[in-house]
Coordinates of C-alpha atoms in Angstrom, one line a residue:
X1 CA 104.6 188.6 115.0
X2 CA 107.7 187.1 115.6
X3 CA 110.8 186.2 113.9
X4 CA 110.6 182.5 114.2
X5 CA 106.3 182.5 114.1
X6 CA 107.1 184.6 110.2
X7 CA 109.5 181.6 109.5
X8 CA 106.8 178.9 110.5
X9 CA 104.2 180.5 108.3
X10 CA 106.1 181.1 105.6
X11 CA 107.6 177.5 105.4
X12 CA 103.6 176.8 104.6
X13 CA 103.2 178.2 101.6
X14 CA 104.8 176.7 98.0
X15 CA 104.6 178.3 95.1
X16 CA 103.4 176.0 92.6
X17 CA 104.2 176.3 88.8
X18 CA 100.7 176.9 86.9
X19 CA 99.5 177.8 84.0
X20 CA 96.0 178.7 82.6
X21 CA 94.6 178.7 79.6
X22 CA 90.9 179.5 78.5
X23 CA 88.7 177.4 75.8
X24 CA 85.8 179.3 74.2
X25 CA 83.2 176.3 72.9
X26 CA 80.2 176.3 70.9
X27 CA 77.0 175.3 72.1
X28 CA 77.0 171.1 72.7
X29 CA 78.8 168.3 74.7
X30 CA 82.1 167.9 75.1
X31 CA 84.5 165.5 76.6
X32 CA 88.0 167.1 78.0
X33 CA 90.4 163.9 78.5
X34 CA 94.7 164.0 79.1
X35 CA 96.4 163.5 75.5
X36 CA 97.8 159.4 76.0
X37 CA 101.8 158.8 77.3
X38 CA 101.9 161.7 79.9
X39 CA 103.9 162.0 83.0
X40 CA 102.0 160.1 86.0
X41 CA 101.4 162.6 89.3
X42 CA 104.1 162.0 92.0
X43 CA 102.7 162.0 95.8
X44 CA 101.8 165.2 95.7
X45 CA 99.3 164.5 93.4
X46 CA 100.7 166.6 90.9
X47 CA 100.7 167.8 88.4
X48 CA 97.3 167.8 87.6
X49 CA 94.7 169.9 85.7
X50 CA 91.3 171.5 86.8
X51 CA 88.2 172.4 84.7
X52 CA 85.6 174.8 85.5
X53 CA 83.6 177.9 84.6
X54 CA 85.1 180.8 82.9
X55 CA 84.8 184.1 84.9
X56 CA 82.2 186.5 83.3
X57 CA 80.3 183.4 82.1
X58 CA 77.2 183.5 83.6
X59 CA 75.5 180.6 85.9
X60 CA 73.9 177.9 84.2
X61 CA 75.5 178.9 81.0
X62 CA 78.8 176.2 81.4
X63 CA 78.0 172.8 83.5
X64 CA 80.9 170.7 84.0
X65 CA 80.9 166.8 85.6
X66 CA 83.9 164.9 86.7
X67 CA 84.8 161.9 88.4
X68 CA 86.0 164.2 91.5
X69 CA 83.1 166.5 92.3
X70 CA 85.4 169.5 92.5
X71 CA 86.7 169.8 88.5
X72 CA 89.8 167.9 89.0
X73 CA 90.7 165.5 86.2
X74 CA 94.4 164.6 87.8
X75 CA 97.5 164.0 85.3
X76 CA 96.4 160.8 83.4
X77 CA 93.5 159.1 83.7
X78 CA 90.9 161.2 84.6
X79 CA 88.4 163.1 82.4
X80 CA 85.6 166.3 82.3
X81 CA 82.0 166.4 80.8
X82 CA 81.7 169.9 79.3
X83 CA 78.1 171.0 79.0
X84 CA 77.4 174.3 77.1
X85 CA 73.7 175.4 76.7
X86 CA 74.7 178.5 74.7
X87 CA 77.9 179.5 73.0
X88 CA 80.0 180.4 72.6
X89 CA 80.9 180.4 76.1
X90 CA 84.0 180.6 78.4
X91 CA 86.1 177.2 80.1
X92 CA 88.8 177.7 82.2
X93 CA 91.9 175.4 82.2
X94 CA 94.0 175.6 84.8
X95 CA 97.5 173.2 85.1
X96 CA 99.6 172.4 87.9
X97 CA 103.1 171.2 88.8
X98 CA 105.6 171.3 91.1
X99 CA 107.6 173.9 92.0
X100 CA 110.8 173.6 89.0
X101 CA 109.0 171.2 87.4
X102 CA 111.1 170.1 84.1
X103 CA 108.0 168.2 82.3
X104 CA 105.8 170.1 80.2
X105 CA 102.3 171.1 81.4
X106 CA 99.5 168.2 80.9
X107 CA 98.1 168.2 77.7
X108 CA 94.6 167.6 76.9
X109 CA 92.5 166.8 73.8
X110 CA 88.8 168.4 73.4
X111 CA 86.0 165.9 71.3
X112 CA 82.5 167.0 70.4
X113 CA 79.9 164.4 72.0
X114 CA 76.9 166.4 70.9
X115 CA 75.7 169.4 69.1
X116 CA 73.6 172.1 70.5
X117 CA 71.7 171.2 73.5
X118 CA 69.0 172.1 72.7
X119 CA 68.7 169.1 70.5
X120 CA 69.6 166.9 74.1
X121 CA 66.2 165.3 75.1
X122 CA 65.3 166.6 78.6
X123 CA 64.7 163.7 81.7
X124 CA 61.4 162.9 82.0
X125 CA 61.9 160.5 85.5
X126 CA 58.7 158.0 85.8
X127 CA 58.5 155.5 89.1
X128 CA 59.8 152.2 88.4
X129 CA 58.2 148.8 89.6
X130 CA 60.4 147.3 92.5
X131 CA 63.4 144.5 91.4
X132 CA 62.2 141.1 91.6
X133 CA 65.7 139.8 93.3
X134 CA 68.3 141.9 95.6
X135 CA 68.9 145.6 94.1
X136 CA 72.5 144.9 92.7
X137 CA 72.6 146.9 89.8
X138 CA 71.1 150.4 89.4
X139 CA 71.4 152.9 86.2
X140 CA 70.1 156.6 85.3
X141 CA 68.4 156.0 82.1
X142 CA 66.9 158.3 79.6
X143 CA 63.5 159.8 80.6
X144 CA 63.3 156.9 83.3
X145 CA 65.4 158.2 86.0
X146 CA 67.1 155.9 88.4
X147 CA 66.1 151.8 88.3
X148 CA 67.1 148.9 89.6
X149 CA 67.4 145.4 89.0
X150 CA 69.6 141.8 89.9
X151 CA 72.4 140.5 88.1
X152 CA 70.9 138.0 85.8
X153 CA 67.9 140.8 85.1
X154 CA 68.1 142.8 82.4
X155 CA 69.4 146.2 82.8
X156 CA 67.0 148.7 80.6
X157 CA 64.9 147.6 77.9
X158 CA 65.9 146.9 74.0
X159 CA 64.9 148.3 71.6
X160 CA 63.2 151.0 73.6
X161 CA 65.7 154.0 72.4
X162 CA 66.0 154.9 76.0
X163 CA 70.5 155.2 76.8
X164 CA 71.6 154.7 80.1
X165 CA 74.0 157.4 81.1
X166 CA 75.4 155.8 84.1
X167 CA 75.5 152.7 86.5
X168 CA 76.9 150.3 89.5
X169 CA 77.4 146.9 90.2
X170 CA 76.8 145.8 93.6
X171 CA 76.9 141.5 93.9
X172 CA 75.0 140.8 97.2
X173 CA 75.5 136.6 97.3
X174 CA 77.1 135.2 94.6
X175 CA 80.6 136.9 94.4
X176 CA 81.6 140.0 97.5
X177 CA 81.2 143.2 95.6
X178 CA 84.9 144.1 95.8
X179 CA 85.4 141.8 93.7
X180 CA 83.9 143.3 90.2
X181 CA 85.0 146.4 88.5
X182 CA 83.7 148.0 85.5
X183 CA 84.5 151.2 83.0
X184 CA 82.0 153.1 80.9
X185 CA 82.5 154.0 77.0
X186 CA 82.1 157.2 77.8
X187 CA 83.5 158.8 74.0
X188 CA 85.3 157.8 71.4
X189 CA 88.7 156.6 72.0
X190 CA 88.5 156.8 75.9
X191 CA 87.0 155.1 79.0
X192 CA 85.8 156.0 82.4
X193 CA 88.3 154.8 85.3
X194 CA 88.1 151.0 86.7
X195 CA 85.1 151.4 89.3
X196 CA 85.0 149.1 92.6
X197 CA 81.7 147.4 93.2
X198 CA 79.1 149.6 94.4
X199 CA 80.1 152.8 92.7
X200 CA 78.5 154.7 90.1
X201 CA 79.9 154.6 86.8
X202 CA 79.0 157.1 83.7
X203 CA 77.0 160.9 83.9
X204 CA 74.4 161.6 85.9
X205 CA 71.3 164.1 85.2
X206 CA 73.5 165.8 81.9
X207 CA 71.4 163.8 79.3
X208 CA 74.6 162.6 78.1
X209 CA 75.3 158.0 77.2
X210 CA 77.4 156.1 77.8
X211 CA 78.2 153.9 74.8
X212 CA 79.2 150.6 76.2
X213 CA 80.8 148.7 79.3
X214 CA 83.5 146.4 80.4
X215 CA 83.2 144.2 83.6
X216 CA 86.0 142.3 84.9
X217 CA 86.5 140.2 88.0
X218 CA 89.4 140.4 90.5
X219 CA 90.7 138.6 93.5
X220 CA 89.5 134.7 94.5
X221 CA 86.2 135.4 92.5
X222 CA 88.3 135.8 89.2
X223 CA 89.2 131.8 89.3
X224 CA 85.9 130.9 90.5
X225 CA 83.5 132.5 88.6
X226 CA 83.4 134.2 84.6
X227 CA 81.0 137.2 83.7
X228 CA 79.0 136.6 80.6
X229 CA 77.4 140.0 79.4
X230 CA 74.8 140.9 76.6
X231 CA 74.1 144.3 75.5
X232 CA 72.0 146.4 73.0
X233 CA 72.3 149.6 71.8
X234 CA 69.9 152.7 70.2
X235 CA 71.1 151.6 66.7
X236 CA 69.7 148.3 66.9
X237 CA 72.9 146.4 67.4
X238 CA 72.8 143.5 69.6
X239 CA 76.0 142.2 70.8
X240 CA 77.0 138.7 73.2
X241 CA 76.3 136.7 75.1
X242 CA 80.2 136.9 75.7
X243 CA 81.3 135.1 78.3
X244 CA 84.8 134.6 80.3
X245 CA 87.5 137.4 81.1
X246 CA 87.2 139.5 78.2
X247 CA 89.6 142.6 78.0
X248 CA 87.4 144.5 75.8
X249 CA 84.8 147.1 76.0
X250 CA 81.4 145.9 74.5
X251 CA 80.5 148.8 72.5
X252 CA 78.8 149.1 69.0
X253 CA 80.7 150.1 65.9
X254 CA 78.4 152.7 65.2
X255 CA 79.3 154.4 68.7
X256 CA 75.4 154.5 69.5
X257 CA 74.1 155.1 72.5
X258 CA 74.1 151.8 75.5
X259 CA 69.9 151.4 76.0
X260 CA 70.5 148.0 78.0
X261 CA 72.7 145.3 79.1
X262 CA 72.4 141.7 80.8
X263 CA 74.9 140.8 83.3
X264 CA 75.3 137.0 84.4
X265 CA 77.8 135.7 86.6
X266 CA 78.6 131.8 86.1
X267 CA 80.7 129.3 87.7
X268 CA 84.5 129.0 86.0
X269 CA 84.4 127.2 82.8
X270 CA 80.6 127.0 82.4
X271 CA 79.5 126.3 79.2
X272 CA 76.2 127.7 79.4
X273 CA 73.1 128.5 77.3
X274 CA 72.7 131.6 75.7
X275 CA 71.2 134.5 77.3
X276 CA 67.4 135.3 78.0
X277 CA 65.7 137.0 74.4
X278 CA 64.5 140.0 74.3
X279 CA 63.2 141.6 70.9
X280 CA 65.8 144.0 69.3
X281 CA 64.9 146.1 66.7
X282 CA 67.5 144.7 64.4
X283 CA 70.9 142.7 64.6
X284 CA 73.6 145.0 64.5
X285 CA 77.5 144.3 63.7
X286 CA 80.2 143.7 66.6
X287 CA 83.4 145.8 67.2
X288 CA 86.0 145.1 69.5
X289 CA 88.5 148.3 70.4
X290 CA 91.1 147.6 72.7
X291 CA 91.2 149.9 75.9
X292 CA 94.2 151.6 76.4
X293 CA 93.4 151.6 80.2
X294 CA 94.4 148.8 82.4

């Protein structure tokens, strides 16, 4: 090879600065989110951080989801399901910067979602009668599978202890669909990204809820029309109808499980009725946490 062709190929390689670290977890659920206040990637994309299997752990030990299908959880905002069927077991966490990066690595807080799982009921998927209206919001739910309804439908029955791990929002008439967003509760203390209309939202086939929403409306649609939302949860707590552009996450105080929600979408300053009944098992208290993403 030539001078200058050894040049060329060499110019194509950076060495990054990395760092890897190995977490050895107990049987259960586990959430692996960045530690609030860190440095934001540059163009590059960096620095970021990547979760996956430990060598030496066997297959199907260590399952883990992210909102990239490929492990990577970025520098802020992004986040990892860690599934372990038997422990303890081997995850590998691997950092990277820029070459002479000054900033210390990403940092990252672990939380326990669930214990053993074992103790995770399995999916039992049954068919599901056909939406009434358009298909504009679909969910994975608990021993259901994937169902569909309209906005103005309820999403998932209450009181039927059945969570809803995941879902998306898809207007078809009354606003465009680029025009909504949503985040799941996905843990305590932390949310899923802001997700465009028409994109899924939450876990999917890892038996693990989501424990509440937020839904916002952007663009023309945000002076034109309000959301109004009612949801219930496993532990019996019923919260809403609440209506206008609300900042927070509907959630229960209890942290239970989401089992179903009621999405309506309502000409500005409508002052409407309340929201179609269903039977709840019982009335349950409200919370509202502020969400520290924007």
């Amino acid at each position: 090879m030539s001078e200058p062709a050894q040049v060329t190929n060499q110019k194509r390689i950076i060495d990054l600065k990395a760092g890897a670290h190995m977490m050895v977890l107990d049987a259960g659920m586990f959430c692996v989110f960045h530690t609030p206040g860190q440095q934001p990637p540059g163009p590059s994309g960096l620095p970021g951080v990547r979760i996956s299997r430990a060598p030496g752990t066997p297959p199907g030990i260590v399952s883990v989801s992210t909102f990239e299908e490929d492990g990577w959880i970025g520098g802020i905002n992004g986040a990892a399901l860690v599934r372990v069927m038997r422990g303890p077991a081997g995850v590998l966490v691997t950092t990277y910067q820029e070459p002479g990066s000054s900033h210390e690595a990403p940092k990252l807080q672990v939380v326990q979602l669930a214990g053993p799982t074992s103790a995770i009921p399995t999916e039992e998927a049954t068919s599901e009668a056909a939406p009434k209206g358009p298909v504009e919001i679909s969910a994975h739910i608990q021993r259901r599978g994937d169902v569909s309804t309209s906005i103005g439908e309820w999403m998932g029955v209450p009181a039927s202890q059945q969570w809803i791990e995941g879902f998306s929002i898809a207007p078809e008439s009354t606003i465009p669909a680029t025009d909504i967003e949503y985040q799941a509760v996905l843990g305590k203390g932390w949310l899923s990204p802001w997700a465009e209309g028409g994109q899924y939202c939450g876990s999917r086939g890892m038996a693990l809820p989501i424990l509440g929403l937020r839904v916002r409306l952007k663009g023309n649609s945000a002076t034109t029309h309000q959301v109004r939302l009612t949801a219930t949860f496993t532990d019996g707590t019923r919260l809403g109808p609440v209506g206008g552009d609300f900042s927070e996450a509907l959630e229960a105080e209890s942290l239970a499980p989401l089992e179903a929600f009621l999405i309506e979408l309502l000409p500005a300053g409508t002052d409407g009725k309340a929201a179609p009944e269903k039977p709840t098992k019982s009335s349950g208290k409200a919370t509202k946490r502020r969400s520290s993403a924007s």
